[in-house]
XYZ file of C-alpha atoms in Angstrom:
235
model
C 1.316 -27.529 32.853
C 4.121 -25.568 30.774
C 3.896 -22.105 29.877
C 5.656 -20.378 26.451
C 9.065 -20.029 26.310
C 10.666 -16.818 25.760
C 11.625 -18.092 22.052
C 8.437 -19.022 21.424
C 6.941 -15.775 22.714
C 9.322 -13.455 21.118
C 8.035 -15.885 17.821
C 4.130 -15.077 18.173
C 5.347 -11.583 18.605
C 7.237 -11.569 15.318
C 4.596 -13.222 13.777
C 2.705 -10.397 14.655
C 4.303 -7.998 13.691
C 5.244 -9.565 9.817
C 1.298 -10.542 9.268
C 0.006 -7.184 10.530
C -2.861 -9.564 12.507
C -3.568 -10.186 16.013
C -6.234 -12.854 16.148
C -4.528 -16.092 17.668
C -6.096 -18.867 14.861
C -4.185 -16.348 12.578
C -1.052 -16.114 14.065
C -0.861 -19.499 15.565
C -1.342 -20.696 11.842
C 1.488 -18.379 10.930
C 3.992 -19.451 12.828
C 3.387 -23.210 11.837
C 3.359 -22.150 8.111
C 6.943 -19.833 7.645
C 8.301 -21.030 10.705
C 7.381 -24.967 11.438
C 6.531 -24.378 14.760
C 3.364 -25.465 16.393
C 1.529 -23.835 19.402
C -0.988 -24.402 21.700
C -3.948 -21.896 20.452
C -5.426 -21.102 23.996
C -1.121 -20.358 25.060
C -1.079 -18.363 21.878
C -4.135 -16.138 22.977
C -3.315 -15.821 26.419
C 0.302 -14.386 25.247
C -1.985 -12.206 23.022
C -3.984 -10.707 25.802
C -1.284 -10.281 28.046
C 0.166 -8.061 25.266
C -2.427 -5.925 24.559
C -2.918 -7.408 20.883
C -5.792 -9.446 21.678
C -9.328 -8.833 23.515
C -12.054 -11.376 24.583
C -14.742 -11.557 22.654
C -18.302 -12.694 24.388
C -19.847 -13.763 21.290
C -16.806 -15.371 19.774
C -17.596 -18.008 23.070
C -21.069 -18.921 21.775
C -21.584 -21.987 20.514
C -22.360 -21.367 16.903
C -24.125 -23.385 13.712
C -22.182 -23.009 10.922
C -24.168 -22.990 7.173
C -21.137 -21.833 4.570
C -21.900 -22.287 1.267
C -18.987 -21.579 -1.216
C -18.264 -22.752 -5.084
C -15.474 -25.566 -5.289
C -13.993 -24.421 -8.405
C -12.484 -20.544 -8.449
C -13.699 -18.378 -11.351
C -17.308 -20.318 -11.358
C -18.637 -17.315 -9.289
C -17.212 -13.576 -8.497
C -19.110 -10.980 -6.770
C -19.081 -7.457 -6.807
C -20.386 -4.788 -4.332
C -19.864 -0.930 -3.492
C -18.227 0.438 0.300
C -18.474 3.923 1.259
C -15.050 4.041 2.405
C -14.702 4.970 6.141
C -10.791 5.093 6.195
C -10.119 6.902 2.944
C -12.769 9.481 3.087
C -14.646 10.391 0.162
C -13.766 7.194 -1.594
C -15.810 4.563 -2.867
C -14.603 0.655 -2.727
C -15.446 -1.812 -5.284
C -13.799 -5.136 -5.705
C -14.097 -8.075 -7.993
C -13.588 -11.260 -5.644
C -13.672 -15.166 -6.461
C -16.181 -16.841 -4.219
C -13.944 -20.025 -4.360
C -10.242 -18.831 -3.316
C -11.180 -15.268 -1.537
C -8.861 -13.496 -3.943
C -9.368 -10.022 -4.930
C -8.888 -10.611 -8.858
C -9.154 -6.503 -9.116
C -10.687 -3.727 -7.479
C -10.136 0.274 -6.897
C -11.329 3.570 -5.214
C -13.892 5.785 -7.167
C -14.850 8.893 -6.595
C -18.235 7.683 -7.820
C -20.158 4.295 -7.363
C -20.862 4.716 -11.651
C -21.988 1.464 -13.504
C -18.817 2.428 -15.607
C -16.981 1.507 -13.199
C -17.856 -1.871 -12.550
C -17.793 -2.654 -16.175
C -13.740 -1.894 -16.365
C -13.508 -4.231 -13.433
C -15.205 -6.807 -14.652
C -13.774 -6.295 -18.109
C -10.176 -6.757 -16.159
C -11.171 -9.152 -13.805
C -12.400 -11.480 -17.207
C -8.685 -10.723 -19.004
C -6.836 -12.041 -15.972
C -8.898 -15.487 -15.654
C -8.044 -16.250 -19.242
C -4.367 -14.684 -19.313
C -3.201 -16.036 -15.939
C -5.270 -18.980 -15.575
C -6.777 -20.667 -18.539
C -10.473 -19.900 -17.315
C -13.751 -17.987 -17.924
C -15.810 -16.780 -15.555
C -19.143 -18.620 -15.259
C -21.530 -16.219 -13.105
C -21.142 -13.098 -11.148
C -23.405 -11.921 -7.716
C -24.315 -8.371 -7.117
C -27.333 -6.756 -4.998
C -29.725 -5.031 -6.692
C -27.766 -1.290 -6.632
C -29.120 0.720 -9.545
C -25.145 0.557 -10.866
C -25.935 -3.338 -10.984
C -29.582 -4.150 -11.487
C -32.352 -2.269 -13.281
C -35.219 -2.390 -10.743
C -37.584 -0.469 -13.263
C -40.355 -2.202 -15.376
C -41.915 -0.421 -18.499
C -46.029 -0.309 -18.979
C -46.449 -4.008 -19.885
C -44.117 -4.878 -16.751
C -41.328 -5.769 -18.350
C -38.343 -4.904 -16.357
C -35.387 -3.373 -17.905
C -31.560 -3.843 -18.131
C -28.408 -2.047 -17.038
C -25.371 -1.411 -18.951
C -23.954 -3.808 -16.435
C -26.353 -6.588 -17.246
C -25.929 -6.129 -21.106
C -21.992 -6.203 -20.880
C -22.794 -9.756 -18.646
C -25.115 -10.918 -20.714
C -23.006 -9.953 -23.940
C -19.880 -11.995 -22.002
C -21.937 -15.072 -21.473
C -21.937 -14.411 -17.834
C -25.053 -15.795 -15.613
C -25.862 -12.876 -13.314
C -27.480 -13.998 -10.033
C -28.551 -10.658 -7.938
C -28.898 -10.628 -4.211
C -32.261 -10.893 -2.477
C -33.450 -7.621 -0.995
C -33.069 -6.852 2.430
C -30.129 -10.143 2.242
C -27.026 -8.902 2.244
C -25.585 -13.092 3.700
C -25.948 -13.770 -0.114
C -22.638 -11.390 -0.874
C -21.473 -12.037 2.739
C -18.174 -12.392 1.561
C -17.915 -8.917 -0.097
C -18.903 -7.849 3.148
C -16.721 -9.507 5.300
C -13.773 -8.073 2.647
C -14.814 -4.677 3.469
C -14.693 -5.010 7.254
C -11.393 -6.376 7.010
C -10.777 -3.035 4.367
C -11.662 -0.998 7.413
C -9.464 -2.586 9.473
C -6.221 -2.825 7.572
C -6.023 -0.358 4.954
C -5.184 2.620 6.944
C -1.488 0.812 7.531
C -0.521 0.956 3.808
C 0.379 3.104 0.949
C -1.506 2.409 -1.511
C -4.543 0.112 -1.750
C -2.508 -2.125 -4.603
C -0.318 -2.334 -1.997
C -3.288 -3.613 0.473
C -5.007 -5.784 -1.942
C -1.460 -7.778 -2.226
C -1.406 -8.130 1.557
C -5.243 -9.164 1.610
C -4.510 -11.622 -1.328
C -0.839 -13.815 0.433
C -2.644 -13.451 3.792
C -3.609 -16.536 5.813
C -7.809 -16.411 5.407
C -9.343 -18.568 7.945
C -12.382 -18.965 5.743
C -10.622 -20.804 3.683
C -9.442 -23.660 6.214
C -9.004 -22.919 10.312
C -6.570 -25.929 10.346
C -3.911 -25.277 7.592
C -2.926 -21.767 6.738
C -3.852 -21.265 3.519
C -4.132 -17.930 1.336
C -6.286 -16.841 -1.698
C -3.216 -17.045 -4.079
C -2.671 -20.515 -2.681
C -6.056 -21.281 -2.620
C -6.686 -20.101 -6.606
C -4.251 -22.384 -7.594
C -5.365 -25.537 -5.848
């Protein structure tokens, strides 16, 4: 049995410090990608716990069934959602994020959740598909917020439509909402906004945050090669 080196800890603890992440698939990735370097994952965590950077997590050690379903081609699907931002209080979070590649394409904090607010992102989010990368965007997946879906039907039952379905519609843009009570069906919104809880406290400006979030390792993506959502867009 061999234990780290004092190279290879003072690497993980580099690595940690560049990537701003303490989770040893992430870092352990890391160091293989920038710095060709491979190490043992359970040596990796121990280091990590010895540290203070890392904690055990009970459920983490459950054997778990995995059912991800994701598009293969990037711009086929985005999805938008609201946060109530915990970190930068009274702000609200909305993002515009490629179910494919993870990548934020846009996103800001409101002062409202306003329906005219998620038209300008979408609006954006639709110029830099075709600008940057040759493409239109096929559908989009929202839950069924009133600044999303109209969930009022006139006398003969015939539901109505929200600016944001209109604009959609007028773009040629399926929109697929959420079931109620589902939130797995934008599960990746979600999981964006925990890790906006997490990490956004440590920078500037969220521009600044969304350009971390978007050259970060994601693990979604692939737990064996470190890949990010501006790799992953381009692939």
């Amino acid at each position: 049995k061999t234990e780290l080196t004092e190279e290879e800890k003072e690497l993980i603890n580099k690595a940690v410090k560049e990537s701003g992440l303490t989770g040893a698939v992430h870092i352990r990735l890391y160091v293989d990608k920038y710095y060709n370097k491979t190490l043992p994952y359970n040596k990796v965590h121990k280091h990590l716990l010895k540290q203070g950077l890392s904690k055990e997590d009970s459920e983490k050690k459950k054997q778990r069934k995995y059912s991800k379903y994701e598009r293969k081609h990037s711009f086929s699907l985005f999805h938008l959602d609201w946060h109530d931002s915990k970190v930068i209080k009274g702000k609200y979070v909305c993002v515009v994020e490629d179910d494919a590649s993870r990548k934020i394409i846009c996103g800001g904090e409101f002062d409202t959740e306003e329906a005219k607010h998620n038209i300008k992102l979408m609006k954006k989010a639709i110029e830099i598909a075709f600008n940057r990368y040759s493409s239109v965007v096929r559908e989009c997946n929202t839950d069924k917020g009133s600044q999303f879906y109209c969930n009022k039907s006139d006398d003969q039952g015939n539901r109505g439509k929200t600016e944001f379905e209109l604009f959609l519609a007028k773009q040629g843009i399926n929109h697929i909402p959420s079931r109620k009570n589902h939130p797995q069906t934008n599960g990746k919104n979600e999981r964006w906004f925990r890790t906006y809880e997490e990490h956004r406290g440590r920078f500037k400006t969220f521009e600044e945050f969304i350009n971390w979030y978007n050259n970060k390792i994601h693990l979604g993506l692939n737990r064996k090669k470190g890949i990010t959502p501006n790799e992953a867009i381009g692939f």
